[in-house]
């Protein structure tokens, strides 16, 4: 038998050995993942597109924290995989007495905020209230914010905490979407020239929120 024929025989034997394993792997893999509905798949694609767009902004825009006052070395932002299980619906429940409290920034400066209300989430049959704060910009405009820490903080996610945008609607029966896949790091996570609000102990969410943005700097 020539060396060429021996090589061909070895190739055939290898193919016959590994082909069943390959088929078995292909059959098993789909069962390990989640079977998302067409709507969920479209949602995941939408979030991933938004993340790609944000990367472009962060890398190239002069207003990006990577280009403000100093040039910060950029790499793609780190995220958990998009997970529809971390999307919740809730009304906004206003506190009957809205306390004005002091929130400190990462540079130590005090900021007055109103503890306005909360939204309700239910994760694996665990009901949790998430605070919503009211603040004012330097120009006097009112805005609303959610910021939080959780069991991933300072491990997989930024040590100060993460934020969620919140746009209040003047309708007490309005149903808000609280999507932790959109949780993001404040600008101080990338550039020390920024200061950002530090969540209080009342803003701790006692679960692992493995959704949204992870740490940028290790």
PDB file of C-alpha atoms in Angstrom:
ATOM      1  CA  UNK A   1       0.000   0.000   0.000  1.00  0.00           C
ATOM      2  CA  UNK A   2       1.386   3.395  -0.967  1.00  0.00           C
ATOM      3  CA  UNK A   3       1.828   6.214   1.571  1.00  0.00           C
ATOM      4  CA  UNK A   4      -0.855   8.203  -0.234  1.00  0.00           C
ATOM      5  CA  UNK A   5      -3.385   5.370   0.168  1.00  0.00           C
ATOM      6  CA  UNK A   6      -2.490   5.053   3.863  1.00  0.00           C
ATOM      7  CA  UNK A   7      -3.163   8.789   4.324  1.00  0.00           C
ATOM      8  CA  UNK A   8      -6.546   8.463   2.600  1.00  0.00           C
ATOM      9  CA  UNK A   9      -7.450   5.478   4.807  1.00  0.00           C
ATOM     10  CA  UNK A  10      -6.548   7.427   7.957  1.00  0.00           C
ATOM     11  CA  UNK A  11      -8.670  10.356   6.785  1.00  0.00           C
ATOM     12  CA  UNK A  12     -11.669   8.080   6.197  1.00  0.00           C
ATOM     13  CA  UNK A  13     -11.259   6.427   9.607  1.00  0.00           C
ATOM     14  CA  UNK A  14     -11.027   9.813  11.330  1.00  0.00           C
ATOM     15  CA  UNK A  15     -14.139  11.025   9.503  1.00  0.00           C
ATOM     16  CA  UNK A  16     -16.089   7.897  10.457  1.00  0.00           C
ATOM     17  CA  UNK A  17     -15.016   8.350  14.097  1.00  0.00           C
ATOM     18  CA  UNK A  18     -15.734  12.044  14.506  1.00  0.00           C
ATOM     19  CA  UNK A  19     -18.846  12.384  12.315  1.00  0.00           C
ATOM     20  CA  UNK A  20     -21.231  10.736  14.847  1.00  0.00           C
ATOM     21  CA  UNK A  21     -19.768  12.945  17.612  1.00  0.00           C
ATOM     22  CA  UNK A  22     -20.356  16.027  15.480  1.00  0.00           C
ATOM     23  CA  UNK A  23     -23.946  15.026  14.788  1.00  0.00           C
ATOM     24  CA  UNK A  24     -24.549  14.349  18.500  1.00  0.00           C
ATOM     25  CA  UNK A  25     -23.073  17.734  19.429  1.00  0.00           C
ATOM     26  CA  UNK A  26     -25.300  19.537  16.952  1.00  0.00           C
ATOM     27  CA  UNK A  27     -28.331  17.735  18.338  1.00  0.00           C
ATOM     28  CA  UNK A  28     -27.476  18.485  21.964  1.00  0.00           C
ATOM     29  CA  UNK A  29     -26.455  22.154  21.651  1.00  0.00           C
ATOM     30  CA  UNK A  30     -29.899  23.594  20.870  1.00  0.00           C
ATOM     31  CA  UNK A  31     -31.320  21.943  23.980  1.00  0.00           C
ATOM     32  CA  UNK A  32     -28.689  23.685  26.140  1.00  0.00           C
ATOM     33  CA  UNK A  33     -29.730  27.172  25.048  1.00  0.00           C
ATOM     34  CA  UNK A  34     -33.030  28.972  25.283  1.00  0.00           C
ATOM     35  CA  UNK A  35     -35.668  28.770  22.604  1.00  0.00           C
ATOM     36  CA  UNK A  36     -36.569  32.418  22.110  1.00  0.00           C
ATOM     37  CA  UNK A  37     -39.754  33.502  20.400  1.00  0.00           C
ATOM     38  CA  UNK A  38     -39.537  35.564  17.186  1.00  0.00           C
ATOM     39  CA  UNK A  39     -40.406  38.657  19.244  1.00  0.00           C
ATOM     40  CA  UNK A  40     -37.609  37.934  21.724  1.00  0.00           C
ATOM     41  CA  UNK A  41     -35.132  37.329  18.910  1.00  0.00           C
ATOM     42  CA  UNK A  42     -36.083  40.672  17.347  1.00  0.00           C
ATOM     43  CA  UNK A  43     -35.656  42.347  20.740  1.00  0.00           C
ATOM     44  CA  UNK A  44     -32.195  40.783  21.228  1.00  0.00           C
ATOM     45  CA  UNK A  45     -31.137  41.906  17.748  1.00  0.00           C
ATOM     46  CA  UNK A  46     -32.356  45.446  18.512  1.00  0.00           C
ATOM     47  CA  UNK A  47     -30.331  45.652  21.750  1.00  0.00           C
ATOM     48  CA  UNK A  48     -27.206  44.271  20.057  1.00  0.00           C
ATOM     49  CA  UNK A  49     -27.556  46.872  17.301  1.00  0.00           C
ATOM     50  CA  UNK A  50     -27.838  49.643  19.901  1.00  0.00           C
ATOM     51  CA  UNK A  51     -24.683  48.344  21.591  1.00  0.00           C
ATOM     52  CA  UNK A  52     -22.739  48.462  18.329  1.00  0.00           C
ATOM     53  CA  UNK A  53     -23.922  52.031  17.786  1.00  0.00           C
ATOM     54  CA  UNK A  54     -22.848  53.017  21.311  1.00  0.00           C
ATOM     55  CA  UNK A  55     -19.406  51.537  20.702  1.00  0.00           C
ATOM     56  CA  UNK A  56     -19.019  53.773  17.650  1.00  0.00           C
ATOM     57  CA  UNK A  57     -20.030  56.831  19.663  1.00  0.00           C
ATOM     58  CA  UNK A  58     -17.710  56.014  22.546  1.00  0.00           C
ATOM     59  CA  UNK A  59     -14.771  55.414  20.243  1.00  0.00           C
ATOM     60  CA  UNK A  60     -15.108  58.309  17.815  1.00  0.00           C
ATOM     61  CA  UNK A  61     -17.304  61.133  19.121  1.00  0.00           C
ATOM     62  CA  UNK A  62     -15.512  64.163  20.654  1.00  0.00           C
ATOM     63  CA  UNK A  63     -18.196  64.235  23.387  1.00  0.00           C
ATOM     64  CA  UNK A  64     -17.388  60.668  24.420  1.00  0.00           C
ATOM     65  CA  UNK A  65     -15.742  60.172  27.839  1.00  0.00           C
ATOM     66  CA  UNK A  66     -12.909  58.461  25.994  1.00  0.00           C
ATOM     67  CA  UNK A  67     -12.079  61.760  24.273  1.00  0.00           C
ATOM     68  CA  UNK A  68     -12.876  64.288  27.043  1.00  0.00           C
ATOM     69  CA  UNK A  69      -9.857  66.221  28.439  1.00  0.00           C
ATOM     70  CA  UNK A  70      -7.692  63.137  28.007  1.00  0.00           C
ATOM     71  CA  UNK A  71      -7.516  60.280  25.527  1.00  0.00           C
ATOM     72  CA  UNK A  72      -8.575  56.972  27.099  1.00  0.00           C
ATOM     73  CA  UNK A  73      -7.619  53.771  25.325  1.00  0.00           C
ATOM     74  CA  UNK A  74     -10.805  52.339  23.896  1.00  0.00           C
ATOM     75  CA  UNK A  75     -11.992  48.784  23.408  1.00  0.00           C
ATOM     76  CA  UNK A  76     -15.546  47.559  22.886  1.00  0.00           C
ATOM     77  CA  UNK A  77     -17.719  47.936  25.971  1.00  0.00           C
ATOM     78  CA  UNK A  78     -18.252  44.725  27.937  1.00  0.00           C
ATOM     79  CA  UNK A  79     -21.762  43.338  28.229  1.00  0.00           C
ATOM     80  CA  UNK A  80     -23.678  40.336  29.436  1.00  0.00           C
ATOM     81  CA  UNK A  81     -25.560  38.497  26.718  1.00  0.00           C
ATOM     82  CA  UNK A  82     -28.974  40.043  26.152  1.00  0.00           C
ATOM     83  CA  UNK A  83     -31.440  38.272  28.422  1.00  0.00           C
ATOM     84  CA  UNK A  84     -35.219  38.904  28.096  1.00  0.00           C
ATOM     85  CA  UNK A  85     -35.693  37.521  31.631  1.00  0.00           C
ATOM     86  CA  UNK A  86     -34.345  40.821  32.978  1.00  0.00           C
ATOM     87  CA  UNK A  87     -37.109  42.925  31.410  1.00  0.00           C
ATOM     88  CA  UNK A  88     -39.891  43.902  33.812  1.00  0.00           C
ATOM     89  CA  UNK A  89     -43.127  45.909  33.713  1.00  0.00           C
ATOM     90  CA  UNK A  90     -44.347  48.168  36.520  1.00  0.00           C
ATOM     91  CA  UNK A  91     -46.276  51.261  37.426  1.00  0.00           C
ATOM     92  CA  UNK A  92     -44.419  54.075  39.171  1.00  0.00           C
ATOM     93  CA  UNK A  93     -45.442  54.128  42.846  1.00  0.00           C
ATOM     94  CA  UNK A  94     -44.875  57.580  44.358  1.00  0.00           C
ATOM     95  CA  UNK A  95     -43.837  57.888  47.985  1.00  0.00           C
ATOM     96  CA  UNK A  96     -46.487  59.715  50.025  1.00  0.00           C
ATOM     97  CA  UNK A  97     -43.688  61.671  51.684  1.00  0.00           C
ATOM     98  CA  UNK A  98     -40.901  62.506  49.267  1.00  0.00           C
ATOM     99  CA  UNK A  99     -37.711  62.959  51.255  1.00  0.00           C
ATOM    100  CA  UNK A 100     -34.933  65.204  49.975  1.00  0.00           C
ATOM    101  CA  UNK A 101     -31.699  63.332  50.562  1.00  0.00           C
ATOM    102  CA  UNK A 102     -28.014  63.899  49.906  1.00  0.00           C
ATOM    103  CA  UNK A 103     -26.340  61.733  47.260  1.00  0.00           C
ATOM    104  CA  UNK A 104     -22.572  61.969  47.030  1.00  0.00           C
ATOM    105  CA  UNK A 105     -20.606  62.022  43.809  1.00  0.00           C
ATOM    106  CA  UNK A 106     -17.423  60.042  43.263  1.00  0.00           C
ATOM    107  CA  UNK A 107     -15.392  63.238  43.821  1.00  0.00           C
ATOM    108  CA  UNK A 108     -17.073  63.705  47.213  1.00  0.00           C
ATOM    109  CA  UNK A 109     -19.459  66.504  46.281  1.00  0.00           C
ATOM    110  CA  UNK A 110     -22.992  66.417  47.790  1.00  0.00           C
ATOM    111  CA  UNK A 111     -26.035  66.460  45.545  1.00  0.00           C
ATOM    112  CA  UNK A 112     -29.621  67.023  46.630  1.00  0.00           C
ATOM    113  CA  UNK A 113     -32.065  64.470  45.232  1.00  0.00           C
ATOM    114  CA  UNK A 114     -35.712  63.719  45.924  1.00  0.00           C
ATOM    115  CA  UNK A 115     -36.576  60.115  46.700  1.00  0.00           C
ATOM    116  CA  UNK A 116     -39.606  60.261  44.429  1.00  0.00           C
ATOM    117  CA  UNK A 117     -40.973  56.736  44.228  1.00  0.00           C
ATOM    118  CA  UNK A 118     -40.234  53.184  43.173  1.00  0.00           C
ATOM    119  CA  UNK A 119     -40.996  50.546  40.568  1.00  0.00           C
ATOM    120  CA  UNK A 120     -41.655  46.885  41.340  1.00  0.00           C
ATOM    121  CA  UNK A 121     -39.838  43.949  39.793  1.00  0.00           C
ATOM    122  CA  UNK A 122     -40.365  40.259  40.455  1.00  0.00           C
ATOM    123  CA  UNK A 123     -37.349  38.028  39.810  1.00  0.00           C
ATOM    124  CA  UNK A 124     -37.853  34.294  40.325  1.00  0.00           C
ATOM    125  CA  UNK A 125     -40.818  34.983  42.613  1.00  0.00           C
ATOM    126  CA  UNK A 126     -38.810  37.490  44.645  1.00  0.00           C
ATOM    127  CA  UNK A 127     -40.569  40.901  44.757  1.00  0.00           C
ATOM    128  CA  UNK A 128     -38.173  43.865  44.850  1.00  0.00           C
ATOM    129  CA  UNK A 129     -38.730  47.639  44.945  1.00  0.00           C
ATOM    130  CA  UNK A 130     -36.313  49.786  42.934  1.00  0.00           C
ATOM    131  CA  UNK A 131     -36.032  53.476  43.848  1.00  0.00           C
ATOM    132  CA  UNK A 132     -36.628  56.296  41.374  1.00  0.00           C
ATOM    133  CA  UNK A 133     -34.989  59.664  42.122  1.00  0.00           C
ATOM    134  CA  UNK A 134     -35.905  63.168  41.008  1.00  0.00           C
ATOM    135  CA  UNK A 135     -33.188  65.745  40.435  1.00  0.00           C
ATOM    136  CA  UNK A 136     -32.558  69.037  38.687  1.00  0.00           C
ATOM    137  CA  UNK A 137     -29.898  70.011  36.191  1.00  0.00           C
ATOM    138  CA  UNK A 138     -27.821  73.174  36.620  1.00  0.00           C
ATOM    139  CA  UNK A 139     -30.241  74.879  34.241  1.00  0.00           C
ATOM    140  CA  UNK A 140     -33.237  73.898  36.387  1.00  0.00           C
ATOM    141  CA  UNK A 141     -34.630  71.048  34.283  1.00  0.00           C
ATOM    142  CA  UNK A 142     -36.185  68.153  36.195  1.00  0.00           C
ATOM    143  CA  UNK A 143     -34.980  64.630  35.475  1.00  0.00           C
ATOM    144  CA  UNK A 144     -35.517  61.159  36.927  1.00  0.00           C
ATOM    145  CA  UNK A 145     -32.965  58.434  37.541  1.00  0.00           C
ATOM    146  CA  UNK A 146     -32.555  54.857  38.652  1.00  0.00           C
ATOM    147  CA  UNK A 147     -29.170  53.760  39.962  1.00  0.00           C
ATOM    148  CA  UNK A 148     -28.383  50.578  41.790  1.00  0.00           C
ATOM    149  CA  UNK A 149     -25.883  48.075  43.064  1.00  0.00           C
ATOM    150  CA  UNK A 150     -26.462  44.305  43.139  1.00  0.00           C
ATOM    151  CA  UNK A 151     -24.625  41.053  43.873  1.00  0.00           C
ATOM    152  CA  UNK A 152     -22.432  41.459  40.768  1.00  0.00           C
ATOM    153  CA  UNK A 153     -21.156  44.914  41.834  1.00  0.00           C
ATOM    154  CA  UNK A 154     -17.380  45.203  42.117  1.00  0.00           C
ATOM    155  CA  UNK A 155     -17.078  41.645  40.843  1.00  0.00           C
ATOM    156  CA  UNK A 156     -18.327  41.474  37.272  1.00  0.00           C
ATOM    157  CA  UNK A 157     -19.782  44.987  37.147  1.00  0.00           C
ATOM    158  CA  UNK A 158     -18.563  48.498  37.975  1.00  0.00           C
ATOM    159  CA  UNK A 159     -17.790  48.993  41.669  1.00  0.00           C
ATOM    160  CA  UNK A 160     -19.719  52.248  42.083  1.00  0.00           C
ATOM    161  CA  UNK A 161     -22.915  50.871  40.551  1.00  0.00           C
ATOM    162  CA  UNK A 162     -24.911  51.095  37.348  1.00  0.00           C
ATOM    163  CA  UNK A 163     -27.661  53.346  35.989  1.00  0.00           C
ATOM    164  CA  UNK A 164     -30.935  53.011  34.110  1.00  0.00           C
ATOM    165  CA  UNK A 165     -32.554  55.878  32.236  1.00  0.00           C
ATOM    166  CA  UNK A 166     -36.069  56.693  33.405  1.00  0.00           C
ATOM    167  CA  UNK A 167     -38.511  58.991  31.653  1.00  0.00           C
ATOM    168  CA  UNK A 168     -41.515  59.847  33.818  1.00  0.00           C
ATOM    169  CA  UNK A 169     -44.952  59.954  32.190  1.00  0.00           C
ATOM    170  CA  UNK A 170     -47.758  62.086  33.651  1.00  0.00           C
ATOM    171  CA  UNK A 171     -50.162  59.173  33.910  1.00  0.00           C
ATOM    172  CA  UNK A 172     -50.479  57.276  37.236  1.00  0.00           C
ATOM    173  CA  UNK A 173     -51.599  54.135  35.385  1.00  0.00           C
ATOM    174  CA  UNK A 174     -48.752  54.147  32.861  1.00  0.00           C
ATOM    175  CA  UNK A 175     -46.837  50.852  32.673  1.00  0.00           C
ATOM    176  CA  UNK A 176     -43.072  51.370  32.476  1.00  0.00           C
ATOM    177  CA  UNK A 177     -40.536  48.951  31.056  1.00  0.00           C
ATOM    178  CA  UNK A 178     -37.580  48.367  33.375  1.00  0.00           C
ATOM    179  CA  UNK A 179     -34.977  46.724  31.197  1.00  0.00           C
ATOM    180  CA  UNK A 180     -31.737  45.779  32.919  1.00  0.00           C
ATOM    181  CA  UNK A 181     -30.209  44.848  29.563  1.00  0.00           C
ATOM    182  CA  UNK A 182     -29.956  48.635  29.187  1.00  0.00           C
ATOM    183  CA  UNK A 183     -28.124  49.084  32.508  1.00  0.00           C
ATOM    184  CA  UNK A 184     -24.988  51.116  31.844  1.00  0.00           C
ATOM    185  CA  UNK A 185     -21.890  52.458  33.555  1.00  0.00           C
ATOM    186  CA  UNK A 186     -21.695  56.178  34.360  1.00  0.00           C
ATOM    187  CA  UNK A 187     -18.909  58.089  32.610  1.00  0.00           C
ATOM    188  CA  UNK A 188     -16.672  58.002  35.687  1.00  0.00           C
ATOM    189  CA  UNK A 189     -16.264  54.270  34.992  1.00  0.00           C
ATOM    190  CA  UNK A 190     -14.075  55.206  32.011  1.00  0.00           C
ATOM    191  CA  UNK A 191     -12.588  58.634  32.731  1.00  0.00           C
ATOM    192  CA  UNK A 192     -11.550  60.038  36.166  1.00  0.00           C
ATOM    193  CA  UNK A 193     -12.401  63.601  35.055  1.00  0.00           C
ATOM    194  CA  UNK A 194     -16.090  62.762  35.577  1.00  0.00           C
ATOM    195  CA  UNK A 195     -18.000  62.477  38.831  1.00  0.00           C
ATOM    196  CA  UNK A 196     -21.109  60.350  39.143  1.00  0.00           C
ATOM    197  CA  UNK A 197     -23.731  59.744  41.810  1.00  0.00           C
ATOM    198  CA  UNK A 198     -23.023  56.882  44.191  1.00  0.00           C
ATOM    199  CA  UNK A 199     -26.045  54.644  44.907  1.00  0.00           C
ATOM    200  CA  UNK A 200     -27.001  54.452  48.580  1.00  0.00           C
ATOM    201  CA  UNK A 201     -27.514  51.323  50.664  1.00  0.00           C
ATOM    202  CA  UNK A 202     -31.251  51.670  49.906  1.00  0.00           C
ATOM    203  CA  UNK A 203     -30.471  51.211  46.218  1.00  0.00           C
ATOM    204  CA  UNK A 204     -29.006  47.723  46.645  1.00  0.00           C
ATOM    205  CA  UNK A 205     -30.899  45.016  44.740  1.00  0.00           C
ATOM    206  CA  UNK A 206     -30.270  41.653  46.481  1.00  0.00           C
ATOM    207  CA  UNK A 207     -29.909  39.492  43.351  1.00  0.00           C
ATOM    208  CA  UNK A 208     -27.305  38.971  40.650  1.00  0.00           C
ATOM    209  CA  UNK A 209     -28.362  41.197  37.769  1.00  0.00           C
ATOM    210  CA  UNK A 210     -26.412  39.470  35.016  1.00  0.00           C
ATOM    211  CA  UNK A 211     -27.659  41.864  32.372  1.00  0.00           C
ATOM    212  CA  UNK A 212     -26.456  45.105  30.868  1.00  0.00           C
ATOM    213  CA  UNK A 213     -22.936  46.483  31.003  1.00  0.00           C
ATOM    214  CA  UNK A 214     -19.997  44.878  32.802  1.00  0.00           C
ATOM    215  CA  UNK A 215     -16.759  46.431  34.063  1.00  0.00           C
ATOM    216  CA  UNK A 216     -14.684  48.257  31.466  1.00  0.00           C
ATOM    217  CA  UNK A 217     -11.360  48.407  33.352  1.00  0.00           C
ATOM    218  CA  UNK A 218     -10.130  45.274  35.106  1.00  0.00           C
TER     219      UNK A 218
END
